[in-house]
Amino acid sequence: MTLYARFAAHLNLALDALVLAGDLPAGLERRAITVEPPRDPSHGDLATNAAMVLAKPAGTNPRALAEKLVAELEKLDEVAAVSVAGPGFINLTLQADSWRGEVAEILRAGADYGRLSLGAGTTVNVEYVSANPTGPMHMGHCRGAVVGDALASLLEYVGHKVIREYYVNDAGGQVDVLARSAHLRYREALGETIEIPEGLYPGDYLKPVGQQLAAEFGDKYVDAPESEWLALFRKTAVAAMLVMIKDDLALLGIHHDLFSSEAELQAAGKPEQAEAWLRERGLVYDGVLEAPKGETPEDWEPVELPLFRSTQFGDDQDRPIKKSNGQWTYFGADLAYHFQKAQSADQLIDIWGADHAGTVKRIVAAVQALTGGETRFDVKLVQMVRLLRAGEPVKMSKRAGNFVTLADVVREVGKDVVRFTMLTRKADAQMDFDFAKVLETSKENPVFYVQYAHARVASVHRRAAEAGISLDEAADLSLLDGRELTVAKLAAQFPRVVEAAASAREPHRIAFYLYDLAAEFHALYNMGNDSADRRFLIVEQPALTRARLFLGRSIQQVIRNGLALMGVEAVEEM
């Protein structure tokens, strides 16, 4: 059990003791109680809001309750001092050996340090990327891909069963455009000179598709009407694009468990099933929408459409699930898709581009209706990334064929740089990706700074071994002093950070924490530049070297665990 978890257990036992003594009523809700570092380190090592949370429901004064809790917590051997601050916060200072013990616990737990059972085996479906299958991955897709994948790993680490899903939008007009573009490349492969008209996809990535179709069908469809080849060319082109997309994502270390087809969903009648289910419950009705703002009666003809009662769930108007031509709206298709996902998962998470912000409220309403409010559903919006080269924005356009592919960027700067950088800002905050800055070897580059901390420990280990200092002997951690234990205290926060990041569905918190931990470690290490007795490797003092390297290895382990959640390698040399 990690230190923070142990003290949460201690606190629960202290509260149980107050219940037995009649100082607290039984059955009070304790979920809002926290054990965390105080904002001001001078106040101690740990702080709890237990008295503040429980005083009102217990009908007592928070400071008076805090004093009673202090009396219980003072009995713990690990506690050096405990006091009440302000209206009833409790601050604890621990014995130094508690932190030394946590250093040992980090290495004992290894890759499992920070792993939790928070998810209790519940299944979470994380749907991310889901780019239209009309070309290779470009950098517009990259951030959502990394955020979704890191979030999936984080949720697995805290005990959820995770389904990584990609929704293939292969039923809309954009895939018909793809098929027509492929038909031109098919004709080109047969020797024609072609021009790509405005509105079709001009990228060279469709040339192999055209060659494949030419090899398979010869000139059979050159002059055939579109109705004879459109479905076939669409299927072939989409399949080829999905192979390309999967290869591109693999360069980032991303692999989905499930690729769900919108076309198959509609062919299976899933939208009709969802509509029927909602109609039975009075949540879909046939009605007429109000005229759009600015439209006159002459410009707009009212049409009766099936409408979802999204206003019952906080939306500003009810939403059509079908168009006037009988086709499903994007919302109607999405509604059916989420209904399907909810059949195999307890919780749903969608990673969307920020340009879809306007549709969040209605799909949240739909999922609430379809699941009776029993399925937790989060939509995480991800802002676009602005690419910079030589200080100038790099334009991206799939139709123009001059977009910057994800594969090109990964090959230029590396998977680790791309993944870590995409998590250095909150997902819904704007981000610049500067090709020069992401490769800097400085403190200003977070991925370098964190990986360097890991590599630095590995370097000291190698030098210690070369100096003949055995690292197999037990380390005397009592030799670690207060400055060194300051780093240990930050390392011990990793399980708390993991829990908070998983609960908030915010994997960027791991990146922020690792940067802070790396900075604390580098500051400790650099003290040796000014004072020889602060160095990690002191050949004349093998016992002290072993203790400091033991601490270094624990920092290294936490960094390795955090980087693994982000899908980034912990390097041994730089």
XYZ file of C-alpha atoms in Angstrom:
574
model
C 0.000 0.000 0.000
C 1.378 3.412 -0.987
C 1.924 6.114 1.615
C -1.097 8.260 0.711
C -3.369 5.223 0.578
C -2.007 4.082 3.923
C -2.754 7.417 5.555
C -6.224 7.479 4.049
C -6.737 4.112 5.766
C -5.303 5.503 9.013
C -7.722 8.404 8.798
C -10.676 6.087 8.263
C -9.690 4.096 11.347
C -9.428 7.321 13.351
C -12.917 8.311 12.209
C -14.199 4.846 13.116
C -12.749 5.343 16.598
C -14.664 8.625 16.953
C -17.852 6.865 15.872
C -17.312 4.174 18.514
C -16.680 6.875 21.114
C -19.928 8.611 20.202
C -18.155 11.722 18.915
C -19.399 11.130 15.364
C -22.663 9.625 14.115
C -22.334 6.430 12.101
C -22.920 6.284 8.365
C -21.616 9.698 7.324
C -20.547 9.991 3.678
C -16.732 10.137 3.495
C -16.076 10.268 -0.249
C -15.252 13.984 -0.257
C -12.470 13.516 2.314
C -8.963 13.965 0.937
C -5.423 13.274 2.080
C -3.010 15.418 0.098
C 0.086 17.602 0.411
C -0.643 21.015 1.946
C -0.330 23.947 -0.439
C 2.418 25.383 1.731
C 5.112 22.734 2.421
C 6.020 24.530 5.642
C 2.698 23.350 7.073
C 3.783 19.703 6.958
C 3.745 16.659 4.721
C 0.050 15.794 4.554
C -3.232 17.625 5.043
C -6.814 16.423 5.361
C -10.158 18.186 5.144
C -11.966 15.432 7.102
C -13.215 17.697 9.886
C -14.385 20.326 7.413
C -16.316 17.741 5.398
C -17.951 15.907 8.320
C -18.659 18.691 10.826
C -21.882 19.981 9.273
C -23.591 16.603 8.725
C -22.381 15.591 12.202
C -23.860 18.743 13.699
C -20.610 19.827 15.313
C -17.932 22.504 15.072
C -15.213 21.626 12.492
C -12.337 22.793 14.665
C -13.650 20.850 17.671
C -13.958 17.740 15.503
C -10.462 18.352 14.157
C -9.026 18.428 17.678
C -10.568 15.030 18.393
C -9.142 13.640 15.163
C -5.724 15.042 16.072
C -5.818 13.103 19.321
C -6.336 9.880 17.349
C -3.741 10.620 14.659
C -1.079 11.494 17.238
C -1.102 7.842 18.287
C 0.470 6.798 14.965
C 4.188 5.965 15.139
C 4.715 7.452 11.671
C 3.433 10.885 12.713
C 6.023 13.335 14.041
C 3.565 16.214 14.531
C -0.087 16.972 13.850
C -1.945 20.265 14.199
C -5.148 22.085 13.322
C -5.011 25.020 10.934
C -7.625 27.663 10.227
C -11.243 26.574 10.649
C -10.440 22.876 10.854
C -7.826 21.615 8.393
C -5.445 19.049 9.839
C -1.750 19.088 8.938
C 0.576 16.173 9.588
C 4.351 15.977 9.563
C 5.679 12.445 9.149
C 8.792 10.781 10.446
C 11.572 10.850 7.852
C 11.591 7.052 7.799
C 8.079 7.095 6.337
C 9.445 8.728 3.210
C 12.469 6.462 3.146
C 10.086 3.538 3.301
C 8.138 4.920 0.343
C 11.352 5.102 -1.686
C 11.771 1.385 -1.060
C 8.093 0.756 -1.857
C 8.455 2.400 -5.267
C 11.179 -0.054 -6.264
C 9.396 -2.993 -4.674
C 6.219 -2.275 -6.661
C 8.137 -1.464 -9.846
C 5.875 -1.078 -12.881
C 2.831 -1.431 -10.609
C 3.670 1.610 -8.487
C 0.691 3.890 -9.029
C -1.550 1.131 -10.375
C -5.007 1.277 -8.778
C -8.245 -0.696 -8.609
C -10.351 2.449 -9.011
C -12.086 1.036 -12.095
C -13.120 -2.148 -10.307
C -13.297 -3.981 -13.625
C -15.922 -1.689 -15.187
C -15.731 -1.420 -18.969
C -15.011 1.921 -20.616
C -15.313 2.448 -24.347
C -12.893 5.129 -25.547
C -13.597 6.189 -29.112
C -10.881 8.313 -30.665
C -9.399 9.421 -33.985
C -12.398 8.275 -36.112
C -11.166 10.384 -39.036
C -13.034 10.050 -42.323
C -11.404 7.187 -44.269
C -10.524 9.420 -47.213
C -6.736 9.569 -46.920
C -3.724 9.093 -44.683
C -3.571 10.518 -41.183
C -2.540 14.166 -41.080
C -1.463 16.252 -38.118
C -5.008 17.495 -37.643
C -5.820 14.017 -36.343
C -2.706 13.577 -34.242
C -3.609 15.301 -31.000
C -6.924 13.508 -30.545
C -5.219 10.216 -31.358
C -2.581 10.695 -28.654
C -5.008 12.045 -26.053
C -7.403 9.151 -26.630
C -4.695 6.507 -26.538
C -3.056 7.906 -23.394
C -6.444 8.160 -21.706
C -7.209 4.534 -22.584
C -3.880 3.436 -21.057
C -4.509 5.526 -17.968
C -7.950 4.001 -17.434
C -6.549 0.495 -17.820
C -3.879 1.326 -15.242
C -6.524 2.219 -12.660
C -8.459 -1.003 -13.136
C -10.930 -0.443 -15.981
C -11.411 -2.819 -18.857
C -10.964 -0.578 -21.888
C -12.272 -0.900 -25.435
C -10.302 1.261 -27.868
C -12.670 2.003 -30.737
C -12.452 3.750 -34.108
C -15.726 4.719 -35.799
C -15.362 4.455 -39.573
C -17.532 7.103 -41.259
C -18.018 5.115 -44.452
C -21.666 5.932 -45.163
C -21.578 9.633 -46.001
C -21.076 11.692 -49.104
C -17.343 12.054 -48.470
C -16.729 8.389 -49.295
C -18.631 8.772 -52.564
C -16.237 11.630 -53.364
C -13.403 9.247 -52.499
C -14.800 6.614 -54.872
C -15.047 9.134 -57.724
C -11.479 10.250 -57.038
C -10.351 6.609 -57.125
C -12.167 6.146 -60.444
C -10.058 8.912 -61.967
C -6.879 7.241 -60.692
C -8.173 3.938 -62.116
C -8.493 5.550 -65.537
C -5.060 7.102 -65.098
C -3.583 3.680 -64.348
C -5.035 2.482 -67.647
C -3.148 5.171 -69.563
C -5.489 8.159 -69.599
C -4.274 11.655 -68.858
C -6.562 13.016 -66.171
C -7.224 16.245 -64.348
C -8.644 16.229 -60.841
C -11.626 18.584 -60.799
C -12.431 20.854 -57.875
C -14.147 18.952 -55.061
C -12.360 15.610 -55.528
C -9.304 14.332 -53.647
C -6.128 15.052 -55.655
C -3.598 13.316 -53.411
C -1.148 10.824 -54.924
C -2.074 8.372 -52.163
C -4.989 7.236 -54.376
C -2.723 6.180 -57.262
C -2.060 2.682 -55.793
C -5.818 2.229 -55.378
C -6.336 3.080 -59.029
C -3.578 0.655 -60.018
C -5.144 -2.092 -57.896
C -8.550 -1.548 -59.529
C -7.010 -1.460 -63.014
C -5.157 -4.717 -62.388
C -8.311 -6.400 -61.100
C -10.951 -5.120 -63.552
C -9.079 -3.917 -66.617
C -11.098 -1.339 -68.553
C -14.484 -2.757 -67.511
C -15.570 0.366 -65.651
C -13.895 3.084 -67.709
C -17.048 4.112 -69.544
C -19.581 2.363 -67.295
C -22.227 4.482 -65.580
C -21.438 5.494 -62.021
C -24.220 3.322 -60.626
C -22.281 0.208 -61.744
C -18.976 0.993 -60.068
C -19.554 3.520 -57.269
C -20.258 1.015 -54.466
C -17.396 -1.264 -55.545
C -14.871 1.552 -55.842
C -16.045 3.006 -52.549
C -15.530 -0.304 -50.743
C -12.093 -0.848 -52.293
C -10.921 2.707 -51.622
C -12.152 2.745 -48.012
C -10.441 -0.594 -47.319
C -7.176 0.750 -48.749
C -7.482 3.966 -46.723
C -8.052 1.985 -43.518
C -4.869 -0.023 -44.128
C -3.014 3.268 -44.563
C -4.632 4.791 -41.474
C -3.761 1.777 -39.319
C -0.154 1.891 -40.538
C 0.057 5.604 -39.774
C -1.360 5.146 -36.281
C 1.034 2.251 -35.658
C 3.912 4.704 -36.140
C 2.572 6.449 -33.033
C 2.163 3.142 -31.206
C -1.629 3.333 -31.489
C -3.702 0.206 -32.092
C -7.493 0.045 -31.759
C -9.406 -2.985 -30.532
C -12.406 -2.327 -32.714
C -13.183 -0.602 -36.012
C -16.934 -0.033 -36.286
C -18.438 0.718 -39.691
C -21.173 3.328 -40.041
C -22.311 1.635 -43.254
C -22.656 -1.719 -41.495
C -24.455 -0.048 -38.613
C -27.045 1.371 -40.977
C -27.317 -1.832 -43.003
C -28.082 -3.712 -39.781
C -30.991 -1.366 -39.044
C -29.458 0.010 -35.846
C -30.786 3.566 -36.369
C -34.320 2.205 -36.830
C -33.951 0.163 -33.637
C -32.791 3.211 -31.683
C -35.658 5.293 -33.067
C -38.210 2.635 -32.121
C -36.764 2.357 -28.621
C -37.001 6.106 -28.131
C -40.513 6.334 -29.609
C -41.752 3.726 -27.139
C -40.608 6.044 -24.370
C -42.004 9.201 -25.905
C -38.566 10.628 -26.631
C -38.981 10.777 -30.419
C -42.031 12.329 -32.069
C -42.982 13.652 -35.510
C -42.940 17.422 -35.585
C -42.012 20.549 -37.512
C -38.974 22.635 -36.633
C -39.182 26.385 -36.391
C -37.925 28.340 -39.381
C -34.191 29.123 -39.193
C -33.375 32.652 -38.090
C -33.566 35.131 -40.965
C -35.622 32.840 -43.194
C -38.965 34.111 -44.502
C -41.985 31.851 -45.162
C -41.181 32.144 -48.883
C -37.662 30.795 -48.319
C -38.542 27.951 -46.012
C -41.025 25.118 -46.314
C -42.011 23.383 -43.055
C -41.525 19.615 -43.213
C -42.603 17.065 -40.631
C -39.564 15.175 -39.331
C -38.862 12.673 -36.527
C -37.491 14.782 -33.681
C -35.633 13.740 -30.556
C -36.798 15.526 -27.381
C -33.350 16.824 -26.521
C -34.871 19.850 -24.754
C -35.828 17.472 -21.942
C -32.116 17.004 -21.342
C -30.913 20.590 -21.452
C -30.615 21.223 -25.191
C -32.027 24.454 -26.609
C -34.246 22.735 -29.209
C -35.385 19.292 -30.244
C -33.222 17.722 -32.945
C -34.176 15.893 -36.168
C -32.831 12.376 -36.549
C -33.774 12.171 -40.246
C -33.562 14.551 -43.192
C -36.529 15.449 -45.391
C -35.228 12.956 -48.008
C -35.457 10.113 -45.481
C -31.716 9.779 -44.895
C -30.390 9.777 -41.359
C -28.898 12.993 -40.063
C -25.411 12.880 -38.559
C -27.105 13.095 -35.194
C -29.501 10.235 -35.988
C -26.617 7.984 -37.052
C -24.515 8.989 -34.034
C -27.434 8.294 -31.739
C -27.675 4.724 -33.033
C -23.912 4.259 -32.816
C -23.817 5.302 -29.163
C -26.799 3.099 -28.428
C -24.752 0.194 -29.834
C -21.644 1.113 -27.842
C -23.598 1.330 -24.601
C -24.610 -2.334 -24.963
C -21.048 -3.486 -24.261
C -19.643 -0.789 -21.962
C -20.471 0.735 -18.596
C -18.973 4.109 -19.531
C -18.390 5.910 -22.819
C -15.793 8.511 -23.753
C -15.618 10.299 -27.097
C -12.557 12.291 -28.170
C -13.749 14.947 -30.607
C -12.236 17.881 -32.410
C -13.210 21.253 -30.968
C -15.109 22.051 -34.186
C -17.802 19.603 -32.991
C -18.452 21.522 -29.760
C -21.916 22.567 -30.936
C -23.172 18.983 -31.061
C -21.982 17.876 -27.612
C -25.118 18.848 -25.720
C -27.455 16.891 -27.988
C -25.405 13.669 -28.063
C -24.987 13.792 -24.277
C -28.762 14.179 -24.049
C -29.278 11.249 -26.403
C -26.987 8.920 -24.467
C -28.670 9.941 -21.229
C -32.028 9.055 -22.756
C -30.887 5.801 -24.353
C -29.261 4.481 -21.176
C -31.661 5.853 -18.617
C -28.862 7.988 -17.241
C -26.965 4.902 -16.052
C -23.997 5.190 -18.432
C -21.373 7.796 -17.662
C -20.610 9.607 -20.898
C -17.848 12.166 -21.400
C -17.003 14.073 -24.549
C -13.458 15.424 -24.527
C -12.872 18.236 -26.994
C -9.415 18.564 -28.507
C -8.206 21.772 -30.098
C -6.368 21.691 -33.399
C -2.579 21.893 -33.447
C -0.911 24.705 -35.349
C 2.250 23.515 -37.072
C 5.120 25.977 -37.323
C 8.274 25.781 -39.379
C 10.740 28.671 -39.372
C 8.124 30.630 -37.485
C 5.586 30.285 -40.288
C 2.367 28.259 -40.064
C 2.304 25.068 -42.131
C -0.989 24.782 -43.974
C -2.880 21.531 -44.159
C -5.493 20.590 -46.753
C -6.450 17.037 -47.628
C -8.342 18.067 -50.750
C -5.454 20.163 -52.044
C -3.108 17.229 -51.555
C -0.406 19.273 -49.794
C -1.204 18.340 -46.205
C 1.429 17.417 -43.633
C 1.021 13.740 -42.860
C 1.351 12.283 -39.419
C 3.847 9.784 -40.825
C 6.104 12.559 -42.138
C 6.165 14.291 -38.751
C 6.822 11.097 -36.793
C 9.691 10.210 -39.124
C 11.172 13.693 -38.734
C 10.985 14.176 -34.956
C 10.170 10.714 -33.566
C 7.176 9.045 -31.935
C 8.135 10.013 -28.388
C 8.459 13.699 -29.198
C 5.085 13.764 -30.935
C 3.253 11.871 -28.190
C 4.744 13.759 -25.253
C 4.295 17.154 -26.908
C 0.619 16.473 -27.597
C 0.105 15.990 -23.850
C 1.924 19.114 -22.684
C -1.240 21.206 -22.803
C -4.778 20.569 -21.649
C -6.642 19.000 -24.580
C -9.044 21.899 -25.077
C -6.259 24.523 -25.057
C -4.656 25.831 -28.233
C -1.289 24.303 -29.124
C 1.614 25.184 -31.396
C 3.908 22.420 -32.614
C 7.171 24.061 -33.604
C 9.484 21.637 -35.398
C 12.570 23.391 -34.010
C 11.432 23.731 -30.406
C 10.284 20.130 -29.986
C 13.827 18.982 -30.743
C 15.617 21.397 -28.408
C 17.868 19.827 -25.778
C 16.890 22.238 -23.029
C 14.685 22.648 -20.000
C 12.179 24.401 -22.257
C 11.512 21.140 -24.059
C 9.508 18.920 -21.660
C 10.055 15.619 -23.462
C 13.834 16.086 -23.470
C 13.849 17.279 -19.855
C 11.910 14.273 -18.558
C 13.735 11.665 -20.637
C 17.048 13.239 -19.638
C 16.228 12.721 -15.947
C 15.715 9.005 -16.610
C 18.877 8.758 -18.713
C 20.879 10.703 -16.126
C 20.153 8.114 -13.438
C 21.150 5.342 -15.855
C 24.411 7.156 -16.587
C 25.310 7.443 -12.896
C 24.593 3.746 -12.454
C 26.952 2.860 -15.257
C 29.694 5.085 -13.831
C 29.196 3.657 -10.337
C 29.558 0.125 -11.684
C 32.714 1.145 -13.532
C 34.069 2.565 -10.251
C 33.556 -0.806 -8.602
C 30.629 0.179 -6.382
C 28.328 -2.805 -6.038
C 24.699 -1.845 -6.500
C 23.503 -5.284 -5.424
C 24.231 -4.570 -1.764
C 21.398 -3.243 0.388
C 21.224 0.536 0.508
C 21.215 2.336 3.856
C 18.383 4.817 3.247
C 18.976 6.496 6.609
C 21.789 8.327 4.794
C 19.226 10.233 2.718
C 18.760 13.711 4.150
C 15.910 16.224 4.046
C 16.786 17.711 0.647
C 16.860 14.269 -0.913
C 13.614 13.282 0.770
C 11.974 16.347 -0.770
C 12.309 14.608 -4.132
C 11.014 11.378 -2.602
C 7.918 13.220 -1.369
C 7.140 14.381 -4.884
C 7.727 10.888 -6.296
C 5.300 9.518 -3.702
C 2.544 11.693 -5.181
C 2.472 9.671 -8.406
C -0.421 7.366 -7.360
C -2.464 10.434 -6.367
C -1.760 12.093 -9.709
C -2.762 8.921 -11.560
C -6.030 8.741 -9.630
C -6.843 12.418 -10.221
C -5.961 12.215 -13.923
C -8.085 9.102 -14.424
C -11.057 10.528 -12.510
C -10.947 13.784 -14.481
C -10.183 11.977 -17.775
C -7.168 14.265 -18.236
C -3.976 12.427 -19.236
C -2.055 15.698 -19.617
C -1.777 15.771 -15.822
C 0.764 12.948 -16.059
C 2.971 15.036 -18.361
C 2.760 18.056 -16.052
C 3.684 15.940 -13.038
C 6.620 14.245 -14.761
C 8.048 17.611 -15.735
C 7.825 18.795 -12.118
C 9.429 15.586 -10.857
C 12.217 15.840 -13.437
C 12.831 19.466 -12.465
C 13.097 18.535 -8.781
C 15.484 15.708 -9.586
C 17.665 17.837 -11.870
C 17.854 20.537 -9.189
C 19.047 17.964 -6.639
C 21.531 16.463 -9.085
C 22.917 19.861 -10.096
C 23.727 20.686 -6.482
C 26.714 18.410 -7.010
C 28.127 20.911 -9.504
C 28.678 23.412 -6.693
C 29.339 21.065 -3.795
C 31.214 17.769 -4.153
C 29.494 16.275 -1.115
C 26.099 16.577 -2.886
C 27.103 14.419 -5.848
C 25.291 11.165 -6.511
C 28.538 9.355 -7.206
C 31.208 9.701 -4.518
C 33.686 6.891 -5.049
C 35.168 7.280 -1.574
C 31.704 6.889 0.021
C 30.125 3.787 -1.538
C 27.369 3.538 1.107
C 26.185 7.093 0.463
C 26.435 6.524 -3.297
C 24.275 3.401 -2.999
C 21.642 5.278 -0.979
C 21.492 8.134 -3.469
C 21.382 5.781 -6.416
C 18.579 3.870 -4.720
C 16.678 7.163 -4.572
C 17.613 7.840 -8.200
C 16.285 4.460 -9.242
C 12.974 5.177 -7.503
C 12.674 8.482 -9.382
C 13.580 6.631 -12.554
C 10.869 4.048 -11.876
C 8.170 6.680 -11.406
C 9.251 8.464 -14.588
C 9.222 5.146 -16.443
C 5.723 4.349 -15.184
C 4.428 7.778 -16.144
C 6.005 7.710 -19.586
C 4.532 4.258 -20.199
C 1.057 5.702 -19.614
C 1.836 8.336 -22.243
C 3.206 5.768 -24.682
C 6.683 7.275 -24.499
C 9.926 5.343 -24.129
C 12.114 5.833 -21.050
C 15.546 6.072 -22.644
C 18.806 4.947 -21.038
C 21.096 7.251 -23.023
C 20.740 10.628 -24.741
